[in-house]
mmCIF file of C-alpha atoms in Angstrom:
data_model
loop_
_atom_site.group_PDB
_atom_site.id
_atom_site.type_symbol
_atom_site.label_atom_id
_atom_site.label_comp_id
_atom_site.label_asym_id
_atom_site.label_seq_id
_atom_site.Cartn_x
_atom_site.Cartn_y
_atom_site.Cartn_z
ATOM 1 C CA MET G 112 0.000 0.000 0.000
ATOM 2 C CA THR G 113 1.312 3.481 -0.852
ATOM 3 C CA GLN G 114 2.453 5.393 2.220
ATOM 4 C CA PRO G 115 1.675 9.082 2.626
ATOM 5 C CA ALA G 116 4.482 11.530 2.192
ATOM 6 C CA PRO G 117 6.233 12.409 5.449
ATOM 7 C CA SER G 118 4.923 15.983 5.365
ATOM 8 C CA ALA G 119 1.356 14.693 5.549
ATOM 9 C CA GLN G 120 1.889 12.503 8.603
ATOM 10 C CA HIS G 121 1.435 13.260 12.245
ATOM 11 C CA ASN G 122 4.210 12.638 14.735
ATOM 12 C CA GLY G 123 1.847 12.043 17.618
ATOM 13 C CA PRO G 124 0.453 8.783 19.016
ATOM 14 C CA ASP G 125 -2.076 8.224 16.233
ATOM 15 C CA LYS G 126 0.216 7.401 13.345
ATOM 16 C CA GLY G 127 -1.096 7.880 9.876
ATOM 17 C CA THR G 128 -3.359 10.816 10.735
ATOM 18 C CA LEU G 129 -2.789 14.213 9.254
ATOM 19 C CA THR G 130 -1.140 17.078 11.042
ATOM 20 C CA GLY G 131 -3.237 19.798 12.524
ATOM 21 C CA PRO G 132 -2.848 23.508 11.902
ATOM 22 C CA SER G 133 0.315 25.370 12.557
ATOM 23 C CA ASP G 134 -0.289 25.934 16.252
ATOM 24 C CA THR G 135 0.798 22.360 17.014
ATOM 25 C CA PRO G 136 4.234 22.115 15.398
ATOM 26 C CA PRO G 137 6.836 19.435 15.981
ATOM 27 C CA SER G 138 9.334 20.081 18.726
ATOM 28 C CA LYS G 139 12.957 20.927 18.134
ATOM 29 C CA PRO G 140 15.472 18.158 18.731
ATOM 30 C CA GLY G 141 16.624 18.003 22.324
ATOM 31 C CA GLY G 142 13.238 18.619 23.883
ATOM 32 C CA GLY G 143 13.333 22.410 23.536
ATOM 33 C CA MET G 144 10.346 24.640 22.960
ATOM 34 C CA PRO G 145 8.992 24.398 19.388
ATOM 35 C CA ALA G 146 10.505 27.261 17.419
ATOM 36 C CA LEU G 147 7.498 27.547 15.125
ATOM 37 C CA GLY G 148 5.108 27.772 18.051
ATOM 38 C CA LEU G 149 7.155 30.581 19.540
ATOM 39 C CA ARG G 150 7.168 32.357 16.204
ATOM 40 C CA LEU G 151 3.412 32.155 15.902
ATOM 41 C CA ASP G 152 2.909 33.272 19.475
ATOM 42 C CA GLY G 153 5.260 36.157 18.777
ATOM 43 C CA ARG G 154 3.185 37.175 15.756
ATOM 44 C CA ILE G 155 -0.036 37.174 17.770
ATOM 45 C CA LEU G 156 1.642 39.200 20.502
ATOM 46 C CA SER G 157 2.939 41.605 17.862
ATOM 47 C CA LEU G 158 -0.558 42.056 16.459
ATOM 48 C CA LEU G 159 -1.918 42.680 19.949
ATOM 49 C CA GLY G 160 0.861 45.224 20.439
ATOM 50 C CA VAL G 161 -0.044 47.011 17.204
ATOM 51 C CA LEU G 162 -3.712 47.058 18.186
ATOM 52 C CA ALA G 163 -2.836 48.433 21.630
ATOM 53 C CA ALA G 164 -0.645 51.112 20.021
ATOM 54 C CA LEU G 165 -3.506 52.133 17.739
ATOM 55 C CA ILE G 166 -5.832 52.431 20.723
ATOM 56 C CA VAL G 167 -3.274 54.667 22.420
ATOM 57 C CA VAL G 168 -2.958 56.803 19.272
ATOM 58 C CA GLY G 169 -6.724 57.111 18.997
ATOM 59 C CA GLY G 170 -6.986 57.985 22.669
ATOM 60 C CA ILE G 171 -4.351 60.707 22.315
ATOM 61 C CA THR G 172 -5.544 62.278 19.060
ATOM 62 C CA GLU G 173 -9.291 62.169 19.764
ATOM 63 C CA PRO G 174 -9.704 61.112 23.411
ATOM 64 C CA ASP G 175 -13.353 62.100 23.813
ATOM 65 C CA ALA G 176 -14.574 60.683 20.506
ATOM 66 C CA PHE G 177 -12.394 57.568 20.157
ATOM 67 C CA LEU G 178 -12.771 56.254 23.706
ATOM 68 C CA ASP G 179 -16.500 56.878 23.753
ATOM 69 C CA THR G 180 -18.457 53.665 24.349
ATOM 70 C CA GLY G 181 -20.574 54.255 21.269
ATOM 71 C CA ASN G 182 -17.488 54.605 19.056
ATOM 72 C CA LEU G 183 -15.909 51.422 20.424
ATOM 73 C CA GLN G 184 -19.178 49.599 19.772
ATOM 74 C CA LEU G 185 -19.149 51.021 16.245
ATOM 75 C CA ILE G 186 -15.609 49.735 15.618
ATOM 76 C CA LEU G 187 -16.553 46.242 16.748
ATOM 77 C CA THR G 188 -19.769 46.280 14.721
ATOM 78 C CA GLN G 189 -18.025 47.392 11.534
ATOM 79 C CA ALA G 190 -15.306 44.797 12.096
ATOM 80 C CA SER G 191 -17.928 42.090 12.519
ATOM 81 C CA VAL G 192 -19.201 42.122 8.932
ATOM 82 C CA ILE G 193 -15.825 41.974 7.210
ATOM 83 C CA GLY G 194 -14.598 39.706 10.015
ATOM 84 C CA VAL G 195 -17.073 36.969 9.135
ATOM 85 C CA VAL G 196 -15.985 37.177 5.487
ATOM 86 C CA THR G 197 -12.345 36.990 6.593
ATOM 87 C CA VAL G 198 -12.935 33.766 8.525
ATOM 88 C CA GLY G 199 -14.101 32.072 5.327
ATOM 89 C CA MET G 200 -11.285 33.659 3.326
ATOM 90 C CA THR G 201 -8.722 32.351 5.827
ATOM 91 C CA PHE G 202 -9.817 28.760 5.205
ATOM 92 C CA VAL G 203 -9.620 29.245 1.438
ATOM 93 C CA ILE G 204 -6.132 30.788 1.531
ATOM 94 C CA ILE G 205 -4.822 28.121 3.924
ATOM 95 C CA SER G 206 -5.904 25.539 1.346
ATOM 96 C CA GLY G 207 -3.803 27.289 -1.286
ATOM 97 C CA GLY G 208 -6.729 29.031 -2.993
ATOM 98 C CA ILE G 209 -8.058 32.570 -3.242
ATOM 99 C CA ASP G 210 -11.552 34.082 -3.455
ATOM 100 C CA LEU G 211 -11.815 37.445 -5.192
ATOM 101 C CA SER G 212 -15.614 37.284 -5.318
ATOM 102 C CA VAL G 213 -16.467 37.633 -1.619
ATOM 103 C CA GLY G 214 -17.494 41.291 -1.878
ATOM 104 C CA ALA G 215 -19.666 40.648 -4.923
ATOM 105 C CA MET G 216 -21.276 37.624 -3.233
ATOM 106 C CA VAL G 217 -22.121 39.797 -0.211
ATOM 107 C CA ALA G 218 -23.714 42.356 -2.546
ATOM 108 C CA LEU G 219 -25.703 39.732 -4.444
ATOM 109 C CA ALA G 220 -26.931 38.047 -1.265
ATOM 110 C CA SER G 221 -27.888 41.376 0.321
ATOM 111 C CA VAL G 222 -29.962 42.599 -2.643
ATOM 112 C CA TRP G 223 -31.621 39.247 -3.267
ATOM 113 C CA ALA G 224 -32.599 39.061 0.406
ATOM 114 C CA THR G 225 -34.101 42.565 0.419
ATOM 115 C CA THR G 226 -36.417 42.367 -2.591
ATOM 116 C CA LEU G 227 -40.080 43.068 -1.863
ATOM 117 C CA ALA G 228 -40.951 39.421 -2.544
ATOM 118 C CA THR G 229 -38.384 38.201 -0.024
ATOM 119 C CA GLN G 230 -39.339 40.724 2.648
ATOM 120 C CA GLU G 231 -42.888 39.400 2.609
ATOM 121 C CA TYR G 232 -41.538 36.337 4.456
ATOM 122 C CA GLY G 233 -40.156 38.499 7.257
ATOM 123 C CA PHE G 234 -37.014 37.923 9.297
ATOM 124 C CA ALA G 235 -36.675 34.244 8.419
ATOM 125 C CA GLY G 236 -37.103 34.903 4.706
ATOM 126 C CA ILE G 237 -34.393 37.552 4.616
ATOM 127 C CA ALA G 238 -31.889 35.551 6.687
ATOM 128 C CA PHE G 239 -32.567 32.300 4.795
ATOM 129 C CA THR G 240 -32.275 33.936 1.374
ATOM 130 C CA ALA G 241 -29.001 35.679 2.239
ATOM 131 C CA VAL G 242 -27.420 32.422 3.398
ATOM 132 C CA ILE G 243 -28.758 30.345 0.478
ATOM 133 C CA VAL G 244 -27.569 32.853 -2.128
ATOM 134 C CA GLY G 245 -24.119 32.916 -0.518
ATOM 135 C CA LEU G 246 -23.981 29.123 -0.509
ATOM 136 C CA ALA G 247 -25.129 28.925 -4.134
ATOM 137 C CA ALA G 248 -22.450 31.354 -5.289
ATOM 138 C CA GLY G 249 -19.835 29.481 -3.269
ATOM 139 C CA LEU G 250 -21.022 26.219 -4.823
ATOM 140 C CA VAL G 251 -20.498 27.611 -8.327
ATOM 141 C CA ASN G 252 -16.972 28.710 -7.393
ATOM 142 C CA GLY G 253 -16.222 25.340 -5.830
ATOM 143 C CA VAL G 254 -17.475 23.306 -8.789
ATOM 144 C CA LEU G 255 -15.575 25.406 -11.321
ATOM 145 C CA ILE G 256 -12.338 25.191 -9.337
ATOM 146 C CA ALA G 257 -12.499 21.673 -7.888
ATOM 147 C CA TYR G 258 -14.152 19.804 -10.753
ATOM 148 C CA GLY G 259 -13.822 22.221 -13.668
ATOM 149 C CA GLY G 260 -10.087 22.598 -13.251
ATOM 150 C CA MET G 261 -10.218 26.400 -13.344
ATOM 151 C CA VAL G 262 -7.596 28.469 -11.582
ATOM 152 C CA PRO G 263 -9.139 30.028 -8.417
ATOM 153 C CA PHE G 264 -8.063 33.515 -9.486
ATOM 154 C CA ILE G 265 -9.935 33.251 -12.805
ATOM 155 C CA ALA G 266 -13.019 31.445 -11.477
ATOM 156 C CA THR G 267 -13.602 33.862 -8.603
ATOM 157 C CA LEU G 268 -12.829 36.863 -10.808
ATOM 158 C CA ALA G 269 -15.576 35.675 -13.155
ATOM 159 C CA MET G 270 -17.919 35.287 -10.180
ATOM 160 C CA LEU G 271 -17.023 38.810 -9.049
ATOM 161 C CA ALA G 272 -18.131 40.259 -12.381
ATOM 162 C CA SER G 273 -21.208 38.044 -12.697
ATOM 163 C CA ALA G 274 -22.452 38.594 -9.143
ATOM 164 C CA ARG G 275 -21.980 42.363 -9.369
ATOM 165 C CA GLY G 276 -23.844 42.418 -12.669
ATOM 166 C CA LEU G 277 -26.707 40.310 -11.332
ATOM 167 C CA ALA G 278 -26.936 42.472 -8.192
ATOM 168 C CA LEU G 279 -27.175 45.568 -10.397
ATOM 169 C CA GLN G 280 -29.854 43.927 -12.520
ATOM 170 C CA ILE G 281 -31.940 42.989 -9.474
ATOM 171 C CA THR G 282 -31.818 46.484 -7.955
ATOM 172 C CA ASP G 283 -31.827 48.433 -11.226
ATOM 173 C CA GLY G 284 -29.272 50.648 -9.517
ATOM 174 C CA LYS G 285 -31.653 51.540 -6.685
ATOM 175 C CA THR G 286 -31.397 51.065 -2.924
ATOM 176 C CA GLN G 287 -33.794 48.473 -1.514
ATOM 177 C CA ILE G 288 -35.038 49.651 1.872
ATOM 178 C CA VAL G 289 -35.736 47.032 4.533
ATOM 179 C CA THR G 290 -39.159 47.377 6.144
ATOM 180 C CA VAL G 291 -39.080 44.319 8.422
ATOM 181 C CA ASP G 292 -38.900 45.697 11.975
ATOM 182 C CA SER G 293 -37.528 42.507 13.515
ATOM 183 C CA VAL G 294 -34.477 42.802 11.258
ATOM 184 C CA LEU G 295 -33.939 46.499 11.848
ATOM 185 C CA ASP G 296 -34.313 46.090 15.610
ATOM 186 C CA LEU G 297 -31.101 44.035 15.750
ATOM 187 C CA GLY G 298 -29.155 47.181 14.946
ATOM 188 C CA LEU G 299 -30.715 49.291 17.692
ATOM 189 C CA PRO G 300 -29.114 49.869 21.122
ATOM 190 C CA ASP G 301 -32.174 48.309 22.788
ATOM 191 C CA SER G 302 -31.144 44.931 21.363
ATOM 192 C CA TYR G 303 -27.625 45.054 22.824
ATOM 193 C CA ILE G 304 -26.798 42.279 25.274
ATOM 194 C CA LEU G 305 -24.754 43.583 28.219
ATOM 195 C CA GLY G 306 -23.730 46.489 26.016
ATOM 196 C CA ILE G 307 -22.590 44.197 23.178
ATOM 197 C CA PRO G 308 -24.278 44.583 19.759
ATOM 198 C CA PRO G 309 -25.868 41.373 18.409
ATOM 199 C CA LEU G 310 -23.717 41.578 15.275
ATOM 200 C CA VAL G 311 -20.578 41.434 17.411
ATOM 201 C CA ILE G 312 -21.950 38.348 19.145
ATOM 202 C CA MET G 313 -22.614 36.739 15.750
ATOM 203 C CA PHE G 314 -19.039 37.516 14.722
ATOM 204 C CA ALA G 315 -17.721 36.007 17.950
ATOM 205 C CA VAL G 316 -19.731 32.824 17.364
ATOM 206 C CA VAL G 317 -18.466 32.496 13.779
ATOM 207 C CA THR G 318 -14.901 33.085 14.978
ATOM 208 C CA VAL G 319 -15.105 30.440 17.705
ATOM 209 C CA VAL G 320 -16.711 27.909 15.366
ATOM 210 C CA GLY G 321 -14.085 28.656 12.713
ATOM 211 C CA TRP G 322 -11.269 28.219 15.223
ATOM 212 C CA LEU G 323 -12.669 24.910 16.416
ATOM 213 C CA ILE G 324 -13.104 23.611 12.870
ATOM 214 C CA LEU G 325 -9.581 24.585 11.859
ATOM 215 C CA ASN G 326 -7.797 23.405 14.989
ATOM 216 C CA ARG G 327 -9.883 20.581 16.379
ATOM 217 C CA THR G 328 -11.432 18.715 13.454
ATOM 218 C CA THR G 329 -10.361 16.448 10.622
ATOM 219 C CA PHE G 330 -11.730 19.050 8.204
ATOM 220 C CA GLY G 331 -9.215 21.564 9.511
ATOM 221 C CA ARG G 332 -6.323 19.122 9.260
ATOM 222 C CA ARG G 333 -7.316 18.255 5.708
ATOM 223 C CA THR G 334 -7.478 21.949 4.804
ATOM 224 C CA VAL G 335 -3.918 22.489 6.031
ATOM 225 C CA ALA G 336 -2.722 19.320 4.284
ATOM 226 C CA VAL G 337 -4.234 20.332 0.941
ATOM 227 C CA GLY G 338 -2.657 23.778 1.174
ATOM 228 C CA GLY G 339 0.725 22.432 2.248
ATOM 229 C CA ASN G 340 1.029 19.712 -0.384
ATOM 230 C CA ALA G 341 -2.011 18.705 -2.399
ATOM 231 C CA GLU G 342 -0.320 15.635 -3.906
ATOM 232 C CA ALA G 343 0.775 14.347 -0.504
ATOM 233 C CA ALA G 344 -2.757 14.941 0.762
ATOM 234 C CA ARG G 345 -4.149 12.909 -2.128
ATOM 235 C CA LEU G 346 -1.746 10.067 -1.408
ATOM 236 C CA ALA G 347 -2.863 10.191 2.228
ATOM 237 C CA GLY G 348 -6.403 9.413 1.113
ATOM 238 C CA ILE G 349 -7.906 12.907 1.069
ATOM 239 C CA ASP G 350 -10.375 13.719 -1.682
ATOM 240 C CA VAL G 351 -8.699 17.010 -2.609
ATOM 241 C CA ARG G 352 -11.383 18.101 -5.058
ATOM 242 C CA ARG G 353 -14.200 17.530 -2.587
ATOM 243 C CA GLN G 354 -12.257 19.342 0.136
ATOM 244 C CA ARG G 355 -11.806 22.372 -2.102
ATOM 245 C CA LEU G 356 -15.505 22.318 -2.968
ATOM 246 C CA TYR G 357 -16.389 22.364 0.724
ATOM 247 C CA LEU G 358 -13.991 25.258 1.353
ATOM 248 C CA TYR G 359 -15.587 27.487 -1.267
ATOM 249 C CA LEU G 360 -18.998 26.514 0.084
ATOM 250 C CA LEU G 361 -17.749 27.643 3.499
ATOM 251 C CA SER G 362 -16.600 30.947 2.020
ATOM 252 C CA GLY G 363 -20.002 31.420 0.407
ATOM 253 C CA LEU G 364 -21.742 30.623 3.694
ATOM 254 C CA CYS G 365 -19.679 33.275 5.476
ATOM 255 C CA CYS G 366 -20.570 35.772 2.749
ATOM 256 C CA GLY G 367 -24.258 34.989 3.188
ATOM 257 C CA ILE G 368 -24.040 35.538 6.946
ATOM 258 C CA ALA G 369 -22.100 38.768 6.393
ATOM 259 C CA ALA G 370 -24.741 39.932 3.900
ATOM 260 C CA PHE G 371 -27.467 39.501 6.507
ATOM 261 C CA MET G 372 -25.367 41.383 9.056
ATOM 262 C CA LEU G 373 -24.832 44.191 6.544
ATOM 263 C CA ILE G 374 -28.573 44.364 5.920
ATOM 264 C CA VAL G 375 -29.105 44.817 9.664
ATOM 265 C CA LEU G 376 -26.352 47.434 9.853
ATOM 266 C CA ALA G 377 -27.385 49.468 6.800
ATOM 267 C CA GLY G 378 -31.115 48.793 6.811
ATOM 268 C CA SER G 379 -31.027 48.248 3.067
ATOM 269 C CA GLY G 380 -29.642 46.227 0.199
ATOM 270 C CA GLN G 381 -27.474 47.803 -2.511
ATOM 271 C CA ASN G 382 -25.516 46.488 -5.459
ATOM 272 C CA THR G 383 -22.487 48.408 -4.140
ATOM 273 C CA ASN G 384 -22.459 46.515 -0.834
ATOM 274 C CA GLY G 385 -19.259 44.656 -0.024
ATOM 275 C CA ASN G 386 -17.108 46.923 -2.193
ATOM 276 C CA LEU G 387 -13.410 45.954 -1.807
ATOM 277 C CA TYR G 388 -14.264 43.331 0.831
ATOM 278 C CA GLU G 389 -11.980 40.944 -1.004
ATOM 279 C CA LEU G 390 -9.055 43.325 -0.487
ATOM 280 C CA ASP G 391 -9.816 43.822 3.208
ATOM 281 C CA ALA G 392 -10.345 40.109 3.867
ATOM 282 C CA ILE G 393 -7.168 39.017 2.077
ATOM 283 C CA ALA G 394 -5.182 41.801 3.747
ATOM 284 C CA ALA G 395 -6.469 40.899 7.218
ATOM 285 C CA ALA G 396 -5.621 37.228 6.688
ATOM 286 C CA ILE G 397 -2.113 38.083 5.507
ATOM 287 C CA ILE G 398 -1.563 40.465 8.413
ATOM 288 C CA GLY G 399 -2.675 37.667 10.714
ATOM 289 C CA GLY G 400 -0.020 35.304 9.399
ATOM 290 C CA THR G 401 -1.859 33.278 6.753
ATOM 291 C CA LEU G 402 0.515 32.358 3.916
ATOM 292 C CA LEU G 403 -0.698 33.143 0.410
ATOM 293 C CA SER G 404 1.052 29.968 -0.735
ATOM 294 C CA GLY G 405 -1.191 27.956 1.603
ATOM 295 C CA GLY G 406 -0.578 25.432 4.350
ATOM 296 C CA ARG G 407 -0.486 27.855 7.261
ATOM 297 C CA GLY G 408 -2.791 30.343 8.969
ATOM 298 C CA THR G 409 -4.717 31.160 12.117
ATOM 299 C CA ILE G 410 -8.237 32.399 12.754
ATOM 300 C CA VAL G 411 -7.084 34.468 15.746
ATOM 301 C CA GLY G 412 -4.476 36.247 13.642
ATOM 302 C CA SER G 413 -7.016 37.024 10.914
ATOM 303 C CA VAL G 414 -9.467 38.450 13.443
ATOM 304 C CA LEU G 415 -6.754 40.676 14.906
ATOM 305 C CA GLY G 416 -5.932 41.804 11.363
ATOM 306 C CA VAL G 417 -9.570 42.827 10.874
ATOM 307 C CA LEU G 418 -9.611 44.747 14.155
ATOM 308 C CA ILE G 419 -6.366 46.547 13.236
ATOM 309 C CA PHE G 420 -7.678 47.688 9.853
ATOM 310 C CA THR G 421 -11.047 48.739 11.274
ATOM 311 C CA THR G 422 -9.384 50.698 14.066
ATOM 312 C CA ILE G 423 -7.084 52.463 11.590
ATOM 313 C CA THR G 424 -10.083 53.445 9.460
ATOM 314 C CA ASN G 425 -11.912 54.758 12.515
ATOM 315 C CA ILE G 426 -8.937 56.819 13.697
ATOM 316 C CA PHE G 427 -8.469 58.316 10.242
ATOM 317 C CA ALA G 428 -12.160 59.200 10.044
ATOM 318 C CA LEU G 429 -12.154 60.856 13.478
ATOM 319 C CA ASN G 430 -9.104 62.909 12.466
ATOM 320 C CA ASN G 431 -10.760 63.931 9.177
ATOM 321 C CA LEU G 432 -8.099 62.256 7.025
ATOM 322 C CA GLN G 433 -9.131 61.534 3.455
ATOM 323 C CA SER G 434 -9.993 58.039 2.287
ATOM 324 C CA ASP G 435 -7.074 57.963 -0.142
ATOM 325 C CA VAL G 436 -4.696 58.258 2.819
ATOM 326 C CA GLN G 437 -6.433 55.276 4.413
ATOM 327 C CA GLN G 438 -5.939 53.192 1.272
ATOM 328 C CA ILE G 439 -2.263 54.151 1.071
ATOM 329 C CA ALA G 440 -1.785 53.142 4.709
ATOM 330 C CA LYS G 441 -3.520 49.805 4.108
ATOM 331 C CA GLY G 442 -1.358 49.137 1.075
ATOM 332 C CA ALA G 443 1.800 49.886 3.041
ATOM 333 C CA ILE G 444 0.714 47.527 5.819
ATOM 334 C CA ILE G 445 0.025 44.726 3.313
ATOM 335 C CA VAL G 446 3.454 45.141 1.704
ATOM 336 C CA ALA G 447 5.127 45.123 5.120
ATOM 337 C CA ALA G 448 3.247 41.962 6.116
ATOM 338 C CA VAL G 449 4.254 40.120 2.937
ATOM 339 C CA LEU G 450 7.893 41.137 3.405
ATOM 340 C CA VAL G 451 7.791 39.829 6.974
ATOM 341 C CA GLN G 452 6.317 36.550 5.697
ATOM 342 C CA ARG G 453 9.072 36.144 3.130
ATOM 343 C CA ARG G 454 11.749 36.851 5.727
ATOM 344 C CA THR G 455 10.153 34.328 8.075
ATOM 345 C CA MET G 456 10.029 31.643 5.383
ATOM 346 C CA ARG G 457 13.670 32.245 4.453
ATOM 347 C CA GLY G 458 14.600 31.911 8.116
ATOM 348 C CA ARG G 459 12.826 28.545 8.288
ATOM 349 C CA GLU G 460 14.592 27.306 5.163
ATOM 350 C CA THR G 461 18.015 28.130 6.632
#
């Protein structure tokens, strides 16, 4: 019987099983602390340090506005929508793929869920439609990539154009106002639980579930294996094509959930919703330590990346800095993160 490649095996008691995500690396010879684990811990601590520094900057530049409870709730709420998308994107990138259509899928799901026909079914109709549309779009991506043999970049780029076009056709360029009170009420302060907006709670639940799936399930181990070495994963008995299909379905599901959250936040559906979400999600994942080449990444790091970007945007807005300055700052941060990744990988190779 063909044996799996060494890189797809686990060094623990259960021989023959696949390795888990990068937070459980093999130990260095001699019984020392695992160097990779320390590196990852160092990255998380660095991200926490950057976030703390941004909070200090915000507190110094605009102490009354930035540290206001309402503003902090706003930061967390805005981070929640893109954060849910980023969780799905993190899985896709870890597997060695990419999804450029997440923003367009959010837009399509949000406008389809806010048509007059859908709103007649109330809260359940809007939430169900948003999730189903996200899943359907993710299914198309997954089939094209996993079974159609298309490159993820091309397949998701085609979905980006198609979903944006369909969203525009549905709305005819108009904003679709939500009239279902039970949906709108979720965005009001009266619905906050212990001062925490419901959307933030939804984001926290998605984050915890995503972390558990990636770090504590066979699905997570297979995702890492496919991203690290797809051929070795195949030899280990993993159905690589089916795994990739599931991952793009997961990304679509996250987009559907994010679309519903955006509907609650904005009170409407627009074909421009989710603009540049793909950039923000990819950037947050990279900042958090997810390798674009696949095989490595953390949910915690991605979430911290989202919080960092959202906090930067908030600080810039409070200080009346133009949006172009925000984009330049984001671009600089992305470049710096990629350079750090390359330096880290070179250090591992030596």
